[in-house]
Amino acid sequence: MSKNQTKTTYILFPGIAMLLGWGLRGYIGGGPFGAMIPGALIGLVMSMMLNLSPRHSALVTVFAVVGIGLGGEMTYGQTLRYIRHVDTLWFGTVGTTVKGAVWGLSGGLFLAIGLLNRHIEKRTLGVGMLLFFIGMLLGFKLINDPKLIYFSDPIHKPRSESWAAIGIGAVALLIWLKIKLVARDFKVVLSFVLWGTLGGGLGFGLGGLWLFLGAQLKLVWFNNWWKMMEFSFGLIFGMALGWATWLNRAYLQDITEATEKNDHRPLWTELAVVAVMALVIFWLYPLIIEPLAASTGYAQGLISGMAHDLLRLMSNYAFIGLLLLVVAYWDHGFAWQMAITLTFCHTVIDLMVDLEGETQIATSLTSQIVFTIVTTLSVAILVARFAKRNNPLKQLMQLLIWSTMLVALLKLCTQVAWGQITTTPPTLLVSKVFFVYLVFLAASIYCAWFTIKKID
């Protein structure tokens, strides 16, 4: 994108992209892996707006995937429930604002690190990540585990929260960067952190009020208040990150415009890395690491307790994010696979789970595995092919948008029966049945059109 793009462009394009990503996250994802969708989108958007080289863009996108994905570790379903009632509105709103601010803090921090990665030594980043995990452990021990400040059910306190762990970990990393970076670089980091925190806090805090409005209105013709919350959260958060990019655009463009040779490893190596990482993240962790973490604790002795602390950190998305970063630094072709292919892979896995749980469509385990492998392999091959081009960002953006939209369409087809379409009035079809997908479609078309027509 040229340097004379307007302020509105820098704010609106990231906002719409994050609106789309956040909506898709709640529809075909969920959790930290679902949050990789808006992370990948915002990473690509920022890279295109700043005219970053492909190699640099790949790392930026992975850092965004890690930073935005981190917030998906936080539980907030019960917190949002309190927003629906007048008596508990403020309690719920404070909770969503705090959790949204932490989400924005981690997202803005890691996005800024990605943008400045040429100025940050690997050793500095490695020590910073170690401090991040130490900060996380302190956050768990001091606040989240004793439930000293608790935003879910305050009476029974049934759920483990992690907002303080993520927040303190991010602050520890931020302090380390303050020590190690030159003043101008840290100013960029601080700008993204502050605007990300503000955008995340306002996005989740204000977005949650849609649930209160829906509970009060009780409309027969509209019930998508939860999605309105997600759309608002993504829009405001994305606009805030776009504003931070606008404020720092000249400096970021000056340090990142250099062109680089696109050297790539053979296709089979990229596919092998994707296969290994997918198996580790989506199979090994749920099968081994998470049960081990749940089966250990200080009640069984000091060693078991220390093992629990270690396994708890290893089972957190933060550690998975660290693995993604290690692979991304290994080769920028691998980085694109981590950011886009693995993001897509989880949407397909989520769809397969939904076929078993939310729909009446019966599918065998074999067919689910085959479908997941074939679709993920197809996306991985396209990612590898597009990444070899001199300016691959447009094609990769289109691939991410329309591959996830295809999964969303399949999800819609499993949820809507033909009889429902023929018996429901057209106005209700638009406002209730197809509303969410129509918003997806409008946002996708805008982002795709803008990428093709407005990006140099």
Coordinates of C-alpha atoms in Angstrom, one line a residue:
M1 CA 0.0 0.0 0.0
S2 CA 1.3 3.4 -0.8
K3 CA 2.3 5.9 1.9
N4 CA -0.5 8.3 1.0
Q5 CA -3.4 6.1 2.0
T6 CA -5.9 7.9 4.2
K7 CA -6.3 7.6 8.0
T8 CA -9.7 6.1 7.4
T9 CA -8.2 3.3 5.3
Y10 CA -5.8 2.4 8.1
I11 CA -8.6 2.2 10.6
L12 CA -11.5 0.7 8.5
F13 CA -9.7 -2.1 6.7
P14 CA -8.3 -3.7 9.8
G15 CA -11.6 -3.1 11.6
I16 CA -13.7 -5.0 9.0
A17 CA -11.0 -7.7 8.7
M18 CA -11.1 -8.3 12.5
L19 CA -15.0 -8.1 12.5
L20 CA -14.9 -11.0 9.9
G21 CA -12.3 -12.9 11.8
W22 CA -13.9 -12.6 15.2
G23 CA -17.3 -13.6 13.8
L24 CA -15.7 -16.6 12.1
R25 CA -13.9 -17.5 15.3
G26 CA -17.1 -17.9 17.1
Y27 CA -18.8 -19.8 14.3
I28 CA -16.2 -22.3 13.0
G29 CA -13.6 -22.1 15.8
G30 CA -13.7 -21.2 19.4
G31 CA -10.9 -21.1 21.9
P32 CA -7.4 -20.0 21.1
F33 CA -7.2 -21.9 17.9
G34 CA -10.3 -20.2 16.6
A35 CA -8.8 -16.9 17.6
M36 CA -6.0 -17.7 15.1
I37 CA -8.4 -16.6 12.3
P38 CA -8.6 -12.9 13.3
G39 CA -4.9 -13.1 14.2
A40 CA -3.9 -14.3 10.7
L41 CA -6.2 -11.7 9.0
I42 CA -4.9 -8.8 11.0
G43 CA -1.3 -9.9 10.4
L44 CA -1.9 -10.0 6.6
V45 CA -3.7 -6.7 6.6
M46 CA -1.0 -4.9 8.5
S47 CA 1.7 -6.4 6.3
M48 CA -0.1 -5.3 3.1
M49 CA -0.7 -1.8 4.4
L50 CA 2.9 -1.3 5.3
N51 CA 4.3 -2.9 2.1
L52 CA 6.3 -5.4 4.0
S53 CA 8.5 -8.0 2.2
P54 CA 7.1 -11.6 2.1
R55 CA 9.6 -12.9 4.6
H56 CA 8.8 -10.2 7.1
S57 CA 5.1 -10.5 6.5
A58 CA 5.2 -14.2 7.2
L59 CA 6.7 -13.5 10.7
V60 CA 4.3 -10.7 11.4
T61 CA 1.4 -12.9 10.6
V62 CA 2.6 -15.7 12.9
F63 CA 3.2 -13.2 15.7
A64 CA -0.3 -11.9 15.2
V65 CA -1.7 -15.5 15.3
V66 CA 0.1 -16.1 18.6
G67 CA -0.8 -12.8 20.2
I68 CA -4.5 -12.8 19.3
G69 CA -4.8 -16.5 19.9
L70 CA -3.6 -16.1 23.5
G71 CA -6.7 -14.3 24.5
G72 CA -8.8 -17.3 23.4
E73 CA -7.4 -19.1 26.5
M74 CA -9.6 -17.0 28.7
T75 CA -13.0 -18.3 29.8
Y76 CA -15.8 -15.7 29.5
G77 CA -19.1 -17.5 28.9
Q78 CA -20.3 -17.0 32.5
T79 CA -19.0 -13.4 32.6
L80 CA -21.2 -12.6 29.6
R81 CA -24.2 -14.3 31.2
Y82 CA -24.1 -11.6 34.0
I83 CA -24.5 -8.8 31.4
R84 CA -28.0 -10.0 30.5
H85 CA -29.4 -9.0 33.9
V86 CA -29.8 -5.4 35.3
D87 CA -28.6 -6.4 38.8
T88 CA -25.4 -7.9 37.5
L89 CA -24.8 -5.8 34.4
W90 CA -21.9 -3.8 35.8
F91 CA -20.2 -6.9 37.3
G92 CA -20.3 -8.6 33.9
T93 CA -19.2 -5.5 32.0
V94 CA -16.2 -5.0 34.3
G95 CA -15.2 -8.6 33.7
T96 CA -15.5 -8.4 29.9
T97 CA -13.7 -5.1 29.8
V98 CA -10.8 -6.5 31.9
K99 CA -10.6 -9.7 29.8
G100 CA -10.9 -7.7 26.6
A101 CA -8.1 -5.4 27.7
V102 CA -5.8 -8.4 28.4
W103 CA -6.7 -9.8 25.0
G104 CA -5.8 -6.5 23.4
L105 CA -2.6 -6.2 25.5
S106 CA -1.3 -9.6 24.3
G107 CA -2.4 -9.0 20.7
G108 CA -0.9 -5.6 20.4
L109 CA 2.3 -6.7 22.1
F110 CA 3.0 -9.7 19.9
L111 CA 1.9 -7.8 16.7
A112 CA 4.4 -5.1 17.5
I113 CA 7.2 -7.6 18.1
G114 CA 6.4 -9.1 14.8
L115 CA 6.6 -5.8 13.0
L116 CA 9.9 -5.0 14.7
N117 CA 11.4 -8.5 14.5
R118 CA 14.3 -7.3 12.5
H119 CA 15.4 -5.1 15.4
I120 CA 14.9 -7.8 18.1
E121 CA 17.6 -10.4 18.5
K122 CA 16.5 -14.0 18.8
R123 CA 18.2 -14.3 22.2
T124 CA 16.3 -11.2 23.4
L125 CA 13.0 -12.7 22.3
G126 CA 13.9 -16.1 23.8
V127 CA 14.6 -14.6 27.2
G128 CA 11.5 -12.5 26.9
M129 CA 9.4 -15.6 26.3
L130 CA 10.9 -17.2 29.3
L131 CA 9.9 -14.2 31.4
F132 CA 6.5 -14.3 29.8
F133 CA 6.0 -17.9 31.1
I134 CA 7.3 -16.9 34.6
G135 CA 4.9 -14.1 34.6
M136 CA 2.1 -16.4 33.6
L137 CA 2.9 -18.8 36.5
L138 CA 2.9 -15.8 38.9
G139 CA -0.5 -14.7 37.6
F140 CA -1.9 -18.2 38.1
K141 CA -0.5 -18.5 41.6
L142 CA -1.2 -15.0 42.9
I143 CA -4.6 -14.2 41.3
N144 CA -6.2 -16.9 39.1
D145 CA -5.7 -20.0 41.2
P146 CA -6.9 -18.5 44.6
K147 CA -9.6 -16.7 42.6
L148 CA -8.7 -13.5 44.3
I149 CA -10.3 -11.5 41.6
Y150 CA -12.8 -13.6 39.8
F151 CA -15.2 -12.7 36.9
S152 CA -17.1 -15.9 36.4
D153 CA -19.7 -17.2 38.9
P154 CA -18.6 -15.4 42.1
I155 CA -20.6 -17.7 44.4
H156 CA -19.5 -21.2 43.3
K157 CA -16.4 -20.2 41.4
P158 CA -16.5 -23.4 39.2
R159 CA -14.1 -22.3 36.4
S160 CA -10.4 -21.7 36.2
E161 CA -9.6 -18.2 34.8
S162 CA -6.4 -17.2 33.1
W163 CA -6.7 -13.5 32.4
A164 CA -4.2 -12.4 35.1
A165 CA -1.7 -15.1 34.0
I166 CA -1.8 -13.8 30.4
G167 CA -1.8 -10.2 31.6
I168 CA 1.2 -10.5 34.0
G169 CA 3.1 -12.6 31.5
A170 CA 2.6 -9.9 28.8
V171 CA 3.7 -7.1 31.3
A172 CA 6.8 -9.1 32.1
L173 CA 7.7 -9.4 28.4
L174 CA 6.9 -5.7 28.0
I175 CA 9.3 -4.7 30.8
W176 CA 12.0 -6.8 29.3
L177 CA 11.6 -5.1 25.9
K178 CA 11.8 -1.8 27.6
I179 CA 15.2 -2.8 28.9
K180 CA 16.5 -4.2 25.7
L181 CA 15.1 -2.1 22.9
V182 CA 16.2 1.3 21.7
A183 CA 13.8 4.1 22.7
R184 CA 12.2 4.5 19.2
D185 CA 11.5 0.8 18.9
F186 CA 10.0 0.5 22.4
K187 CA 7.8 3.6 21.6
V188 CA 6.3 1.5 18.7
V189 CA 5.7 -1.5 21.0
L190 CA 4.1 0.7 23.7
S191 CA 1.8 2.4 21.1
F192 CA 0.5 -1.0 20.0
V193 CA 0.1 -2.2 23.5
L194 CA -1.8 0.9 24.7
W195 CA -4.1 1.0 21.7
G196 CA -4.6 -2.7 21.7
T197 CA -5.5 -2.7 25.4
L198 CA -7.9 0.2 24.9
G199 CA -9.4 -1.4 21.8
G200 CA -9.8 -4.8 23.3
G201 CA -11.3 -3.4 26.5
L202 CA -13.8 -1.2 24.8
G203 CA -14.5 -3.8 22.1
F204 CA -15.4 -6.6 24.6
G205 CA -16.8 -4.2 27.3
L206 CA -19.2 -2.3 24.9
G207 CA -19.8 -5.3 22.6
G208 CA -21.2 -7.3 25.6
L209 CA -23.9 -4.7 26.0
W210 CA -25.6 -6.2 22.9
L211 CA -26.5 -9.2 25.2
F212 CA -28.1 -6.8 27.7
L213 CA -30.1 -5.1 24.9
G214 CA -31.3 -8.4 23.5
A215 CA -32.4 -9.6 27.0
Q216 CA -34.4 -6.5 27.5
L217 CA -36.0 -6.3 24.0
K218 CA -36.8 -10.0 23.6
L219 CA -37.4 -9.6 19.9
V220 CA -39.1 -12.4 18.0
W221 CA -37.5 -11.5 14.7
F222 CA -33.9 -11.2 15.8
N223 CA -31.8 -13.4 18.2
N224 CA -28.2 -13.0 17.0
W225 CA -27.1 -10.8 19.9
W226 CA -24.1 -13.0 20.7
K227 CA -22.8 -12.5 17.2
M228 CA -23.3 -8.8 17.4
M229 CA -21.1 -8.9 20.5
E230 CA -18.4 -10.7 18.5
F231 CA -18.7 -8.4 15.5
S232 CA -18.4 -5.3 17.7
F233 CA -15.5 -6.7 19.6
G234 CA -13.6 -7.5 16.4
L235 CA -14.4 -4.2 14.7
I236 CA -13.3 -2.0 17.6
F237 CA -10.2 -4.0 18.4
G238 CA -9.2 -4.1 14.7
M239 CA -9.8 -0.3 14.4
A240 CA -7.6 0.3 17.4
L241 CA -4.7 -1.7 16.0
G242 CA -5.2 0.0 12.7
W243 CA -4.9 3.4 14.4
A244 CA -1.6 2.2 16.1
T245 CA -0.4 1.3 12.7
W246 CA -1.3 4.7 11.3
L247 CA 0.6 6.4 14.1
N248 CA 3.7 4.4 13.5
R249 CA 3.5 3.9 9.7
A250 CA 6.4 6.0 8.6
Y251 CA 8.9 4.4 11.0
L252 CA 7.6 0.9 10.3
Q253 CA 7.8 1.4 6.5
D254 CA 11.3 2.8 6.7
I255 CA 12.7 -0.2 8.5
T256 CA 10.7 -2.9 6.6
E257 CA 10.6 -2.0 2.9
A258 CA 13.7 -3.8 1.9
T259 CA 13.1 -6.6 -0.7
E260 CA 14.4 -10.1 -0.1
K261 CA 15.0 -13.1 -2.1
N262 CA 12.3 -15.7 -1.9
D263 CA 14.1 -18.9 -1.2
H264 CA 11.9 -21.8 -0.4
R265 CA 12.3 -25.4 0.6
P266 CA 10.8 -28.3 -1.4
L267 CA 7.1 -28.7 -1.1
W268 CA 7.4 -32.0 0.7
T269 CA 9.3 -30.4 3.5
E270 CA 6.5 -27.8 4.1
L271 CA 3.9 -30.6 4.0
A272 CA 5.9 -32.7 6.4
V273 CA 6.2 -29.8 8.9
V274 CA 2.5 -29.0 8.7
A275 CA 1.7 -32.7 9.3
V276 CA 4.0 -32.9 12.3
M277 CA 2.8 -29.7 13.8
A278 CA -0.9 -30.6 13.3
L279 CA -0.4 -33.9 14.9
V280 CA 1.4 -32.4 17.9
I281 CA -1.0 -29.5 18.4
F282 CA -4.4 -31.1 17.6
W283 CA -3.7 -34.7 18.6
L284 CA -0.8 -35.2 21.0
Y285 CA -1.7 -32.3 23.3
P286 CA -5.3 -33.3 23.9
L287 CA -4.3 -37.0 24.1
I288 CA -1.3 -36.8 26.4
I289 CA -0.2 -33.3 27.7
E290 CA -3.6 -32.0 28.9
P291 CA -4.6 -35.2 30.7
L292 CA -1.1 -35.3 32.4
A293 CA -1.5 -31.7 33.5
A294 CA -5.0 -32.6 35.0
S295 CA -3.7 -35.7 36.8
T296 CA -0.9 -34.0 38.7
G297 CA -1.0 -31.5 41.5
Y298 CA 0.5 -30.4 44.9
A299 CA -2.0 -32.7 46.7
Q300 CA 0.1 -35.6 45.5
G301 CA 3.4 -34.1 46.7
L302 CA 5.9 -31.4 45.8
I303 CA 7.3 -33.1 42.7
S304 CA 3.8 -33.8 41.3
G305 CA 2.9 -30.2 42.0
M306 CA 6.0 -28.9 40.2
A307 CA 5.2 -31.2 37.3
H308 CA 1.7 -29.8 37.2
D309 CA 3.0 -26.3 37.0
L310 CA 5.2 -27.2 34.1
L311 CA 2.6 -29.2 32.2
R312 CA 0.1 -26.5 32.8
L313 CA 2.2 -24.0 31.0
M314 CA 3.0 -26.6 28.3
S315 CA -0.7 -27.3 27.7
N316 CA -1.5 -23.5 27.4
Y317 CA -1.7 -22.0 24.0
A318 CA 1.2 -19.8 24.9
F319 CA 3.5 -22.7 24.7
I320 CA 2.0 -23.8 21.4
G321 CA 2.5 -20.3 20.2
L322 CA 6.2 -20.6 21.1
L323 CA 6.4 -23.7 19.0
L324 CA 4.8 -21.9 16.1
L325 CA 7.3 -19.1 16.4
V326 CA 10.3 -21.5 16.5
V327 CA 9.1 -23.1 13.3
A328 CA 8.4 -19.7 11.7
Y329 CA 11.9 -18.5 12.4
W330 CA 13.3 -21.6 10.9
D331 CA 11.9 -20.8 7.4
H332 CA 9.5 -18.2 6.3
G333 CA 7.7 -20.7 4.0
F334 CA 7.1 -22.7 7.2
A335 CA 5.8 -19.5 8.8
W336 CA 3.0 -19.1 6.2
Q337 CA 2.0 -22.7 6.8
M338 CA 1.9 -22.1 10.6
A339 CA -0.2 -19.0 10.1
I340 CA -2.6 -20.0 7.4
T341 CA -2.7 -23.8 7.0
L342 CA -2.9 -24.7 10.7
T343 CA -5.5 -22.0 11.2
F344 CA -7.6 -23.5 8.4
C345 CA -7.0 -27.0 9.7
H346 CA -8.6 -26.3 13.1
T347 CA -11.7 -24.9 11.4
V348 CA -12.2 -28.2 9.6
I349 CA -11.5 -30.2 12.8
D350 CA -14.1 -28.0 14.6
L351 CA -16.6 -28.6 11.8
M352 CA -16.1 -32.4 12.1
V353 CA -16.7 -32.1 15.9
D354 CA -19.9 -30.1 15.2
L355 CA -21.1 -32.8 12.8
E356 CA -21.1 -35.2 15.8
G357 CA -22.4 -32.9 18.5
E358 CA -24.6 -30.1 17.0
T359 CA -26.1 -31.7 13.9
Q360 CA -28.0 -34.9 12.9
I361 CA -25.5 -35.7 10.2
A362 CA -23.8 -39.0 10.8
T363 CA -20.3 -39.4 9.6
S364 CA -17.7 -42.1 10.3
L365 CA -14.4 -41.3 11.9
T366 CA -12.6 -42.4 8.8
S367 CA -14.5 -40.0 6.6
Q368 CA -13.9 -37.2 9.0
I369 CA -10.1 -37.8 9.0
V370 CA -10.0 -38.2 5.3
F371 CA -11.9 -34.9 4.8
T372 CA -9.7 -33.1 7.2
I373 CA -6.5 -34.4 5.6
V374 CA -7.6 -33.7 2.0
T375 CA -8.8 -30.1 2.7
T376 CA -5.8 -29.2 4.8
L377 CA -3.4 -30.7 2.3
S378 CA -5.1 -28.7 -0.5
V379 CA -4.7 -25.4 1.4
A380 CA -1.1 -26.3 2.3
I381 CA -0.2 -26.8 -1.3
L382 CA -1.9 -23.5 -2.3
V383 CA 0.0 -21.7 0.5
A384 CA 3.3 -23.1 -0.7
R385 CA 2.5 -22.1 -4.3
F386 CA 1.4 -18.6 -3.5
A387 CA 4.3 -18.0 -1.1
K388 CA 6.8 -18.6 -3.9
R389 CA 5.5 -15.5 -5.8
N390 CA 7.2 -12.2 -5.5
N391 CA 4.2 -10.5 -3.9
P392 CA 2.1 -13.3 -2.4
L393 CA 0.1 -11.4 0.2
K394 CA -2.9 -10.7 -1.9
Q395 CA -3.3 -14.4 -2.9
L396 CA -2.7 -15.6 0.7
M397 CA -5.3 -13.1 2.0
Q398 CA -7.9 -14.4 -0.6
L399 CA -7.1 -18.0 0.3
L400 CA -7.5 -17.4 4.0
I401 CA -10.8 -15.5 3.5
W402 CA -12.5 -17.9 1.1
S403 CA -11.3 -21.2 2.6
T404 CA -12.6 -20.2 6.0
M405 CA -15.8 -18.9 4.4
L406 CA -16.3 -22.3 2.7
V407 CA -16.0 -24.0 6.0
A408 CA -18.6 -21.5 7.4
L409 CA -20.9 -22.3 4.5
L410 CA -20.6 -26.0 5.2
K411 CA -21.4 -25.3 8.8
L412 CA -24.5 -23.3 7.8
C413 CA -25.7 -26.1 5.5
T414 CA -25.5 -28.6 8.4
Q415 CA -27.6 -26.3 10.6
V416 CA -30.3 -25.2 8.3
A417 CA -32.9 -27.7 7.1
W418 CA -34.7 -27.3 3.8
G419 CA -38.1 -27.4 5.6
Q420 CA -37.0 -24.5 7.7
I421 CA -36.3 -22.4 4.6
T422 CA -39.6 -23.2 3.0
T423 CA -41.7 -22.5 6.0
T424 CA -40.0 -19.4 7.5
P425 CA -41.0 -16.0 6.2
P426 CA -38.4 -14.2 4.1
T427 CA -37.8 -11.4 6.6
L428 CA -37.1 -13.9 9.4
L429 CA -34.8 -15.9 7.1
V430 CA -32.7 -12.7 6.7
S431 CA -32.8 -11.5 10.3
K432 CA -32.5 -14.8 12.1
V433 CA -31.4 -17.7 9.9
F434 CA -29.0 -16.2 7.5
F435 CA -28.1 -12.9 9.2
V436 CA -24.7 -14.1 10.5
Y437 CA -23.6 -15.6 7.2
L438 CA -24.7 -12.5 5.3
V439 CA -22.5 -10.4 7.5
F440 CA -19.7 -12.8 6.9
L441 CA -20.3 -12.5 3.2
A442 CA -20.4 -8.7 3.1
A443 CA -17.2 -8.4 5.2
S444 CA -15.5 -11.0 3.0
I445 CA -16.4 -9.3 -0.2
Y446 CA -15.2 -5.9 1.2
C447 CA -11.9 -7.3 2.3
A448 CA -11.4 -9.3 -0.9
W449 CA -12.3 -6.3 -3.1
F450 CA -10.1 -3.9 -1.1
T451 CA -7.2 -6.3 -1.3
I452 CA -7.4 -6.6 -5.1
K453 CA -8.3 -3.0 -5.9
K454 CA -6.6 -0.9 -3.3
I455 CA -3.4 -2.7 -2.4
D456 CA -0.4 -1.9 -4.6

